[in-house]
Amino acid sequence: MIPRLGVNIDHVATIRNARGVAYPDPVRAAQMAVAAGADGITAHLREDRRHISDADIARLRQEISVPLNLEIAATEEMLAIALAAKPHAACIVPEKREERTTEGGLDAAGQHNHLAHYVRALQENGSRVSLFIEADRTQIDAAKALGAPVIELHTGAYAEHFFAGDMEQAELVLQQIREGARYGASLGLEIHAGHGLTFDSVKPVAVIEQIRELNIGHFLVSEAIFGGISSVVQQMKDLIAQARAEGVS
Ligand code: PXP
């Protein structure tokens, strides 16, 4: 079975927010991603709203035709938003205010009592809950004990080693991800993976048999610049030349 691709459109909103204007619109990017074959759309509503906004979530719920996977921290504010939005899936992620991205997995083992309430409430509300954890047996056991049907294995460390060219370390982490995927699936959990994946680093993860879904964002948004910059520059040049040819004032 080919893993589904969830496209994370957070960083379209990062670019929008850098200017405080309405574009680029992450919902439009989501619709284009769906048209190109994305199986789902993922968005992380951060406490500080640095990229995706509450209004984006409302629009994504209304305007996209594939499942929405809403990533949230385990806080009462986020729970209330997720309960109201009723996304297809809710992925609980650790969130530190000062971090640049989600660093490391959730401590499902150490935070069992805190997380139990969130997992239950989201599940009862009809969202399929996943926990974003490291590929570690203690964490996988804890996710199972919490009753989450899905775990998303953090591929960030693998991707970082890969990008740095440290293939030995990348392979070590990859081996943990393979074992974690096998172990989690043996417990009846659905296995997802993501974070930091690129064209170069995706294949060794995508080939892991138990993985049902990959969530990828930053690289796709980044690479989309290179897919699109030639045509938009040409279009702007044409418009400038046309203005002179037509003599409009
Ligand atoms: N999965 C989870 C749970 C995440 O928090 C993120 C980042 O928001 C991703 C996947 C996607 O990571 P990236 O943007 O590095 O591809």
PDB file of C-alpha atoms and ligand atoms in Angstrom:
ATOM      1  CA  MET A   1       0.000   0.000   0.000  1.00  0.00           C
ATOM      2  CA  ILE A   2       1.453   3.386  -0.986  1.00  0.00           C
ATOM      3  CA  PRO A   3       1.584   5.804   1.983  1.00  0.00           C
ATOM      4  CA  ARG A   4      -0.783   8.764   1.810  1.00  0.00           C
ATOM      5  CA  LEU A   5       0.783  12.199   1.553  1.00  0.00           C
ATOM      6  CA  GLY A   6      -0.446  14.881   3.914  1.00  0.00           C
ATOM      7  CA  VAL A   7       0.741  18.277   2.709  1.00  0.00           C
ATOM      8  CA  ASN A   8       1.484  20.740   5.488  1.00  0.00           C
ATOM      9  CA  ILE A   9       0.741  24.267   4.282  1.00  0.00           C
ATOM     10  CA  ASP A  10       1.895  26.168   7.411  1.00  0.00           C
ATOM     11  CA  HIS A  11       4.751  27.942   5.707  1.00  0.00           C
ATOM     12  CA  VAL A  12       2.596  29.449   2.998  1.00  0.00           C
ATOM     13  CA  ALA A  13       1.024  31.287   5.934  1.00  0.00           C
ATOM     14  CA  THR A  14       4.498  32.115   7.274  1.00  0.00           C
ATOM     15  CA  ILE A  15       5.221  34.047   4.059  1.00  0.00           C
ATOM     16  CA  ARG A  16       1.807  35.743   4.171  1.00  0.00           C
ATOM     17  CA  ASN A  17       2.283  36.778   7.768  1.00  0.00           C
ATOM     18  CA  ALA A  18       5.724  38.249   7.052  1.00  0.00           C
ATOM     19  CA  ARG A  19       3.876  41.049   5.206  1.00  0.00           C
ATOM     20  CA  GLY A  20       0.595  41.099   7.086  1.00  0.00           C
ATOM     21  CA  VAL A  21      -1.380  40.940   3.832  1.00  0.00           C
ATOM     22  CA  ALA A  22      -3.809  38.334   2.496  1.00  0.00           C
ATOM     23  CA  TYR A  23      -1.419  36.478   0.189  1.00  0.00           C
ATOM     24  CA  PRO A  24      -0.094  33.891  -0.336  1.00  0.00           C
ATOM     25  CA  ASP A  25      -3.299  32.208   0.781  1.00  0.00           C
ATOM     26  CA  PRO A  26      -2.616  28.824   2.447  1.00  0.00           C
ATOM     27  CA  VAL A  27      -6.105  27.633   1.523  1.00  0.00           C
ATOM     28  CA  ARG A  28      -5.397  28.250  -2.153  1.00  0.00           C
ATOM     29  CA  ALA A  29      -2.129  26.339  -1.762  1.00  0.00           C
ATOM     30  CA  ALA A  30      -4.054  23.526  -0.080  1.00  0.00           C
ATOM     31  CA  GLN A  31      -6.522  23.384  -2.967  1.00  0.00           C
ATOM     32  CA  MET A  32      -3.674  23.241  -5.483  1.00  0.00           C
ATOM     33  CA  ALA A  33      -1.955  20.532  -3.434  1.00  0.00           C
ATOM     34  CA  VAL A  34      -5.196  18.531  -3.479  1.00  0.00           C
ATOM     35  CA  ALA A  35      -5.504  19.010  -7.243  1.00  0.00           C
ATOM     36  CA  ALA A  36      -1.935  17.680  -7.547  1.00  0.00           C
ATOM     37  CA  GLY A  37      -2.765  14.558  -5.560  1.00  0.00           C
ATOM     38  CA  ALA A  38      -2.300  15.390  -1.874  1.00  0.00           C
ATOM     39  CA  ASP A  39      -4.276  12.865   0.140  1.00  0.00           C
ATOM     40  CA  GLY A  40      -4.722  15.199   3.068  1.00  0.00           C
ATOM     41  CA  ILE A  41      -3.876  18.679   4.292  1.00  0.00           C
ATOM     42  CA  THR A  42      -2.029  19.253   7.533  1.00  0.00           C
ATOM     43  CA  ALA A  43      -1.884  22.514   9.462  1.00  0.00           C
ATOM     44  CA  HIS A  44      -0.400  23.350  12.846  1.00  0.00           C
ATOM     45  CA  LEU A  45      -2.265  26.022  14.766  1.00  0.00           C
ATOM     46  CA  ARG A  46       0.469  27.332  17.059  1.00  0.00           C
ATOM     47  CA  GLU A  47      -0.186  29.068  20.302  1.00  0.00           C
ATOM     48  CA  ASP A  48       1.532  32.225  18.997  1.00  0.00           C
ATOM     49  CA  ARG A  49      -0.259  32.001  15.585  1.00  0.00           C
ATOM     50  CA  ARG A  50       3.032  32.548  13.804  1.00  0.00           C
ATOM     51  CA  HIS A  51       1.703  30.978  10.619  1.00  0.00           C
ATOM     52  CA  ILE A  52      -1.740  29.347  10.432  1.00  0.00           C
ATOM     53  CA  SER A  53      -4.575  31.404  11.916  1.00  0.00           C
ATOM     54  CA  ASP A  54      -7.914  30.425  13.406  1.00  0.00           C
ATOM     55  CA  ALA A  55      -9.603  31.796  10.283  1.00  0.00           C
ATOM     56  CA  ASP A  56      -7.401  29.563   8.083  1.00  0.00           C
ATOM     57  CA  ILE A  57      -8.569  26.516   9.995  1.00  0.00           C
ATOM     58  CA  ALA A  58     -12.204  27.506   9.564  1.00  0.00           C
ATOM     59  CA  ARG A  59     -11.673  28.008   5.824  1.00  0.00           C
ATOM     60  CA  LEU A  60      -9.726  24.771   5.415  1.00  0.00           C
ATOM     61  CA  ARG A  61     -12.644  22.912   7.004  1.00  0.00           C
ATOM     62  CA  GLN A  62     -15.041  24.536   4.545  1.00  0.00           C
ATOM     63  CA  GLU A  63     -13.000  24.681   1.385  1.00  0.00           C
ATOM     64  CA  ILE A  64     -10.896  21.531   1.033  1.00  0.00           C
ATOM     65  CA  SER A  65     -12.185  18.189  -0.150  1.00  0.00           C
ATOM     66  CA  VAL A  66      -9.640  15.888   1.546  1.00  0.00           C
ATOM     67  CA  PRO A  67      -9.149  15.095   5.251  1.00  0.00           C
ATOM     68  CA  LEU A  68      -7.756  17.884   7.415  1.00  0.00           C
ATOM     69  CA  ASN A  69      -5.139  16.893   9.967  1.00  0.00           C
ATOM     70  CA  LEU A  70      -4.984  19.602  12.620  1.00  0.00           C
ATOM     71  CA  GLU A  71      -1.813  19.647  14.685  1.00  0.00           C
ATOM     72  CA  ILE A  72      -2.185  21.105  18.149  1.00  0.00           C
ATOM     73  CA  ALA A  73      -0.443  21.311  21.475  1.00  0.00           C
ATOM     74  CA  ALA A  74      -2.198  19.736  24.446  1.00  0.00           C
ATOM     75  CA  THR A  75      -3.694  22.926  25.873  1.00  0.00           C
ATOM     76  CA  GLU A  76      -7.259  23.849  26.751  1.00  0.00           C
ATOM     77  CA  GLU A  77      -7.296  26.645  24.176  1.00  0.00           C
ATOM     78  CA  MET A  78      -6.292  24.287  21.350  1.00  0.00           C
ATOM     79  CA  LEU A  79      -8.642  21.582  22.526  1.00  0.00           C
ATOM     80  CA  ALA A  80     -11.597  23.982  22.390  1.00  0.00           C
ATOM     81  CA  ILE A  81     -10.649  25.024  18.844  1.00  0.00           C
ATOM     82  CA  ALA A  82     -10.219  21.411  17.706  1.00  0.00           C
ATOM     83  CA  LEU A  83     -13.506  20.368  19.272  1.00  0.00           C
ATOM     84  CA  ALA A  84     -15.283  23.173  17.430  1.00  0.00           C
ATOM     85  CA  ALA A  85     -13.485  22.540  14.118  1.00  0.00           C
ATOM     86  CA  LYS A  86     -13.955  18.737  14.255  1.00  0.00           C
ATOM     87  CA  PRO A  87     -11.075  17.971  11.870  1.00  0.00           C
ATOM     88  CA  HIS A  88     -10.821  14.479  10.425  1.00  0.00           C
ATOM     89  CA  ALA A  89      -7.610  14.016  12.419  1.00  0.00           C
ATOM     90  CA  ALA A  90      -5.981  15.738  15.364  1.00  0.00           C
ATOM     91  CA  CYS A  91      -2.277  15.264  15.901  1.00  0.00           C
ATOM     92  CA  ILE A  92      -1.026  16.208  19.352  1.00  0.00           C
ATOM     93  CA  VAL A  93       2.449  17.702  19.177  1.00  0.00           C
ATOM     94  CA  PRO A  94       4.786  19.119  21.793  1.00  0.00           C
ATOM     95  CA  GLU A  95       5.137  22.875  21.503  1.00  0.00           C
ATOM     96  CA  LYS A  96       7.714  25.175  22.989  1.00  0.00           C
ATOM     97  CA  ARG A  97       7.149  28.852  22.467  1.00  0.00           C
ATOM     98  CA  GLU A  98      10.756  29.705  21.570  1.00  0.00           C
ATOM     99  CA  GLU A  99      11.423  26.782  19.198  1.00  0.00           C
ATOM    100  CA  ARG A 100      11.634  27.337  15.450  1.00  0.00           C
ATOM    101  CA  THR A 101       9.857  24.082  14.658  1.00  0.00           C
ATOM    102  CA  THR A 102       8.549  21.069  16.564  1.00  0.00           C
ATOM    103  CA  GLU A 103      11.727  19.826  18.165  1.00  0.00           C
ATOM    104  CA  GLY A 104      11.512  16.234  19.313  1.00  0.00           C
ATOM    105  CA  GLY A 105       8.475  14.123  20.008  1.00  0.00           C
ATOM    106  CA  LEU A 106       5.799  14.312  22.622  1.00  0.00           C
ATOM    107  CA  ASP A 107       6.592  12.776  26.001  1.00  0.00           C
ATOM    108  CA  ALA A 108       3.581  10.480  25.931  1.00  0.00           C
ATOM    109  CA  ALA A 109       5.042   8.381  28.746  1.00  0.00           C
ATOM    110  CA  GLY A 110       5.910  11.213  31.144  1.00  0.00           C
ATOM    111  CA  GLN A 111       2.754  13.181  30.364  1.00  0.00           C
ATOM    112  CA  HIS A 112       0.250  10.329  30.431  1.00  0.00           C
ATOM    113  CA  ASN A 113      -2.096  11.935  32.937  1.00  0.00           C
ATOM    114  CA  HIS A 114      -2.033  15.299  31.194  1.00  0.00           C
ATOM    115  CA  LEU A 115      -2.599  13.820  27.721  1.00  0.00           C
ATOM    116  CA  ALA A 116      -5.311  11.295  28.556  1.00  0.00           C
ATOM    117  CA  HIS A 117      -7.994  13.969  28.788  1.00  0.00           C
ATOM    118  CA  TYR A 118      -7.077  15.462  25.379  1.00  0.00           C
ATOM    119  CA  VAL A 119      -6.936  12.109  23.591  1.00  0.00           C
ATOM    120  CA  ARG A 120     -10.317  11.088  25.009  1.00  0.00           C
ATOM    121  CA  ALA A 121     -12.057  14.386  24.290  1.00  0.00           C
ATOM    122  CA  LEU A 122     -10.830  14.547  20.692  1.00  0.00           C
ATOM    123  CA  GLN A 123     -11.676  10.909  20.001  1.00  0.00           C
ATOM    124  CA  GLU A 124     -15.162  11.288  21.475  1.00  0.00           C
ATOM    125  CA  ASN A 125     -15.639  14.328  19.258  1.00  0.00           C
ATOM    126  CA  GLY A 126     -14.949  12.185  16.172  1.00  0.00           C
ATOM    127  CA  SER A 127     -11.368  13.187  15.312  1.00  0.00           C
ATOM    128  CA  ARG A 128      -8.856  10.413  14.810  1.00  0.00           C
ATOM    129  CA  VAL A 129      -6.089  11.199  17.272  1.00  0.00           C
ATOM    130  CA  SER A 130      -2.414  10.748  16.585  1.00  0.00           C
ATOM    131  CA  LEU A 131       0.518  11.427  18.872  1.00  0.00           C
ATOM    132  CA  PHE A 132       3.737  12.820  17.421  1.00  0.00           C
ATOM    133  CA  ILE A 133       6.445  10.812  19.162  1.00  0.00           C
ATOM    134  CA  GLU A 134       9.989   9.587  18.767  1.00  0.00           C
ATOM    135  CA  ALA A 135      10.378   5.995  17.560  1.00  0.00           C
ATOM    136  CA  ASP A 136      10.984   4.713  21.061  1.00  0.00           C
ATOM    137  CA  ARG A 137       9.259   1.684  22.629  1.00  0.00           C
ATOM    138  CA  THR A 138       8.440   3.492  25.872  1.00  0.00           C
ATOM    139  CA  GLN A 139       6.706   6.269  23.956  1.00  0.00           C
ATOM    140  CA  ILE A 140       4.926   3.836  21.642  1.00  0.00           C
ATOM    141  CA  ASP A 141       3.661   1.811  24.615  1.00  0.00           C
ATOM    142  CA  ALA A 142       2.483   5.037  26.237  1.00  0.00           C
ATOM    143  CA  ALA A 143       0.628   6.095  23.077  1.00  0.00           C
ATOM    144  CA  LYS A 144      -1.082   2.710  22.989  1.00  0.00           C
ATOM    145  CA  ALA A 145      -1.995   2.970  26.674  1.00  0.00           C
ATOM    146  CA  LEU A 146      -3.475   6.417  26.030  1.00  0.00           C
ATOM    147  CA  GLY A 147      -5.825   4.905  23.458  1.00  0.00           C
ATOM    148  CA  ALA A 148      -4.556   6.890  20.481  1.00  0.00           C
ATOM    149  CA  PRO A 149      -5.169   4.860  17.311  1.00  0.00           C
ATOM    150  CA  VAL A 150      -2.315   6.522  15.402  1.00  0.00           C
ATOM    151  CA  ILE A 151       1.285   7.472  16.102  1.00  0.00           C
ATOM    152  CA  GLU A 152       3.330   9.776  13.938  1.00  0.00           C
ATOM    153  CA  LEU A 153       7.021   8.981  14.172  1.00  0.00           C
ATOM    154  CA  HIS A 154       9.290  12.027  14.233  1.00  0.00           C
ATOM    155  CA  THR A 155      11.721  11.867  11.308  1.00  0.00           C
ATOM    156  CA  GLY A 156      13.404  15.192  12.123  1.00  0.00           C
ATOM    157  CA  ALA A 157      16.663  13.770  13.504  1.00  0.00           C
ATOM    158  CA  TYR A 158      16.959  11.352  10.572  1.00  0.00           C
ATOM    159  CA  ALA A 159      16.362  14.178   8.106  1.00  0.00           C
ATOM    160  CA  GLU A 160      18.893  16.454   9.814  1.00  0.00           C
ATOM    161  CA  HIS A 161      21.638  13.832   9.753  1.00  0.00           C
ATOM    162  CA  PHE A 162      20.773  13.052   6.142  1.00  0.00           C
ATOM    163  CA  PHE A 163      20.942  16.709   5.154  1.00  0.00           C
ATOM    164  CA  ALA A 164      24.284  17.110   6.955  1.00  0.00           C
ATOM    165  CA  GLY A 165      25.643  14.125   5.022  1.00  0.00           C
ATOM    166  CA  ASP A 166      26.118  12.073   8.185  1.00  0.00           C
ATOM    167  CA  MET A 167      24.770   8.875   6.690  1.00  0.00           C
ATOM    168  CA  GLU A 168      25.910   6.679   9.553  1.00  0.00           C
ATOM    169  CA  GLN A 169      23.822   8.616  12.074  1.00  0.00           C
ATOM    170  CA  ALA A 170      20.959   8.922   9.587  1.00  0.00           C
ATOM    171  CA  GLU A 171      20.941   5.145   9.175  1.00  0.00           C
ATOM    172  CA  LEU A 172      20.959   4.645  12.964  1.00  0.00           C
ATOM    173  CA  VAL A 173      17.910   6.846  13.425  1.00  0.00           C
ATOM    174  CA  LEU A 174      16.257   5.294  10.387  1.00  0.00           C
ATOM    175  CA  GLN A 175      16.733   1.878  11.953  1.00  0.00           C
ATOM    176  CA  GLN A 176      14.932   3.113  15.091  1.00  0.00           C
ATOM    177  CA  ILE A 177      12.107   4.409  12.891  1.00  0.00           C
ATOM    178  CA  ARG A 178      11.868   1.037  11.108  1.00  0.00           C
ATOM    179  CA  GLU A 179      11.766  -0.811  14.433  1.00  0.00           C
ATOM    180  CA  GLY A 180       9.315   1.666  15.917  1.00  0.00           C
ATOM    181  CA  ALA A 181       7.032   1.292  12.906  1.00  0.00           C
ATOM    182  CA  ARG A 182       7.126  -2.485  13.173  1.00  0.00           C
ATOM    183  CA  TYR A 183       6.549  -2.436  16.925  1.00  0.00           C
ATOM    184  CA  GLY A 184       3.742   0.118  16.777  1.00  0.00           C
ATOM    185  CA  ALA A 185       1.968  -1.802  14.023  1.00  0.00           C
ATOM    186  CA  SER A 186       2.291  -5.019  16.063  1.00  0.00           C
ATOM    187  CA  LEU A 187       0.325  -3.228  18.825  1.00  0.00           C
ATOM    188  CA  GLY A 188      -2.395  -2.372  16.321  1.00  0.00           C
ATOM    189  CA  LEU A 189      -1.413   1.285  15.909  1.00  0.00           C
ATOM    190  CA  GLU A 190      -1.586   3.032  12.544  1.00  0.00           C
ATOM    191  CA  ILE A 191       1.844   4.415  11.718  1.00  0.00           C
ATOM    192  CA  HIS A 192       2.519   7.830  10.222  1.00  0.00           C
ATOM    193  CA  ALA A 193       5.821   9.671   9.925  1.00  0.00           C
ATOM    194  CA  GLY A 194       7.078  13.122   9.146  1.00  0.00           C
ATOM    195  CA  HIS A 195       9.235  16.159   9.764  1.00  0.00           C
ATOM    196  CA  GLY A 196      12.090  17.520   7.700  1.00  0.00           C
ATOM    197  CA  LEU A 197      11.650  15.146   4.764  1.00  0.00           C
ATOM    198  CA  THR A 198      12.920  16.185   1.344  1.00  0.00           C
ATOM    199  CA  PHE A 199      13.115  14.678  -2.149  1.00  0.00           C
ATOM    200  CA  ASP A 200      16.474  13.210  -1.136  1.00  0.00           C
ATOM    201  CA  SER A 201      15.510  11.783   2.246  1.00  0.00           C
ATOM    202  CA  VAL A 202      11.937  10.603   1.692  1.00  0.00           C
ATOM    203  CA  LYS A 203      12.470   7.248  -0.012  1.00  0.00           C
ATOM    204  CA  PRO A 204      14.073   5.285   2.853  1.00  0.00           C
ATOM    205  CA  VAL A 205      11.119   6.339   5.038  1.00  0.00           C
ATOM    206  CA  ALA A 206       8.426   5.836   2.379  1.00  0.00           C
ATOM    207  CA  VAL A 207       9.600   2.270   1.803  1.00  0.00           C
ATOM    208  CA  ILE A 208       8.930   1.246   5.436  1.00  0.00           C
ATOM    209  CA  GLU A 209       6.073  -1.191   5.030  1.00  0.00           C
ATOM    210  CA  GLN A 210       4.023  -0.214   8.087  1.00  0.00           C
ATOM    211  CA  ILE A 211       3.926   3.516   7.314  1.00  0.00           C
ATOM    212  CA  ARG A 212       0.481   4.574   6.120  1.00  0.00           C
ATOM    213  CA  GLU A 213       0.946   8.336   5.889  1.00  0.00           C
ATOM    214  CA  LEU A 214       3.726  10.881   5.504  1.00  0.00           C
ATOM    215  CA  ASN A 215       3.264  14.514   6.484  1.00  0.00           C
ATOM    216  CA  ILE A 216       5.568  16.901   4.671  1.00  0.00           C
ATOM    217  CA  GLY A 217       5.531  20.686   4.598  1.00  0.00           C
ATOM    218  CA  HIS A 218       8.527  22.970   4.799  1.00  0.00           C
ATOM    219  CA  PHE A 219      10.440  21.371   1.946  1.00  0.00           C
ATOM    220  CA  LEU A 220       7.410  21.276  -0.346  1.00  0.00           C
ATOM    221  CA  VAL A 221       6.632  24.947   0.206  1.00  0.00           C
ATOM    222  CA  SER A 222      10.326  25.787  -0.266  1.00  0.00           C
ATOM    223  CA  GLU A 223      10.668  23.754  -3.424  1.00  0.00           C
ATOM    224  CA  ALA A 224       7.470  25.237  -4.847  1.00  0.00           C
ATOM    225  CA  ILE A 225       9.373  28.534  -5.114  1.00  0.00           C
ATOM    226  CA  PHE A 226      11.761  26.976  -7.593  1.00  0.00           C
ATOM    227  CA  GLY A 227       8.944  25.288  -9.492  1.00  0.00           C
ATOM    228  CA  GLY A 228       7.192  28.606  -9.913  1.00  0.00           C
ATOM    229  CA  ILE A 229       9.651  31.498  -9.957  1.00  0.00           C
ATOM    230  CA  SER A 230      10.463  31.386 -13.686  1.00  0.00           C
ATOM    231  CA  SER A 231       6.860  31.666 -14.795  1.00  0.00           C
ATOM    232  CA  VAL A 232       5.912  34.431 -12.365  1.00  0.00           C
ATOM    233  CA  VAL A 233       8.951  36.526 -13.309  1.00  0.00           C
ATOM    234  CA  GLN A 234       8.091  36.053 -17.003  1.00  0.00           C
ATOM    235  CA  GLN A 235       4.484  37.034 -16.328  1.00  0.00           C
ATOM    236  CA  MET A 236       5.528  40.208 -14.500  1.00  0.00           C
ATOM    237  CA  LYS A 237       7.955  41.143 -17.295  1.00  0.00           C
ATOM    238  CA  ASP A 238       5.153  40.634 -19.828  1.00  0.00           C
ATOM    239  CA  LEU A 239       2.765  42.836 -17.851  1.00  0.00           C
ATOM    240  CA  ILE A 240       5.340  45.613 -17.564  1.00  0.00           C
ATOM    241  CA  ALA A 241       6.062  45.463 -21.302  1.00  0.00           C
ATOM    242  CA  GLN A 242       2.334  45.317 -22.104  1.00  0.00           C
ATOM    243  CA  ALA A 243       1.714  48.435 -20.025  1.00  0.00           C
ATOM    244  CA  ARG A 244       4.206  50.335 -22.168  1.00  0.00           C
ATOM    245  CA  ALA A 245       2.870  48.879 -25.429  1.00  0.00           C
ATOM    246  CA  GLU A 246      -0.709  49.769 -24.512  1.00  0.00           C
ATOM    247  CA  GLY A 247       0.215  53.145 -23.112  1.00  0.00           C
ATOM    248  CA  VAL A 248      -2.219  52.926 -20.177  1.00  0.00           C
ATOM    249  CA  SER A 249      -1.841  55.531 -17.489  1.00  0.00           C
TER     250      SER A 249
HETATM  251  N1  PXP B   1       4.430  16.147  11.182  1.00  0.00           N
HETATM  252  C1  PXP B   1       4.286  16.893  12.297  1.00  0.00           C
HETATM  253  C2  PXP B   1       3.605  16.293  13.469  1.00  0.00           C
HETATM  254  C3  PXP B   1       4.733  18.223  12.328  1.00  0.00           C
HETATM  255  O1  PXP B   1       4.583  18.956  13.451  1.00  0.00           O
HETATM  256  C4  PXP B   1       5.302  18.777  11.160  1.00  0.00           C
HETATM  257  C5  PXP B   1       5.725  20.209  11.148  1.00  0.00           C
HETATM  258  O2  PXP B   1       4.653  21.024  11.456  1.00  0.00           O
HETATM  259  C6  PXP B   1       5.417  17.962  10.031  1.00  0.00           C
HETATM  260  C7  PXP B   1       4.998  16.643  10.079  1.00  0.00           C
HETATM  261  C8  PXP B   1       5.990  18.471   8.744  1.00  0.00           C
HETATM  262  O3  PXP B   1       7.329  18.802   8.918  1.00  0.00           O
HETATM  263  P1  PXP B   1       8.095  19.602   7.770  1.00  0.00           P
HETATM  264  O4  PXP B   1       7.406  20.908   7.626  1.00  0.00           O
HETATM  265  O5  PXP B   1       9.489  19.700   8.275  1.00  0.00           O
HETATM  266  O6  PXP B   1       7.982  18.770   6.520  1.00  0.00           O
END
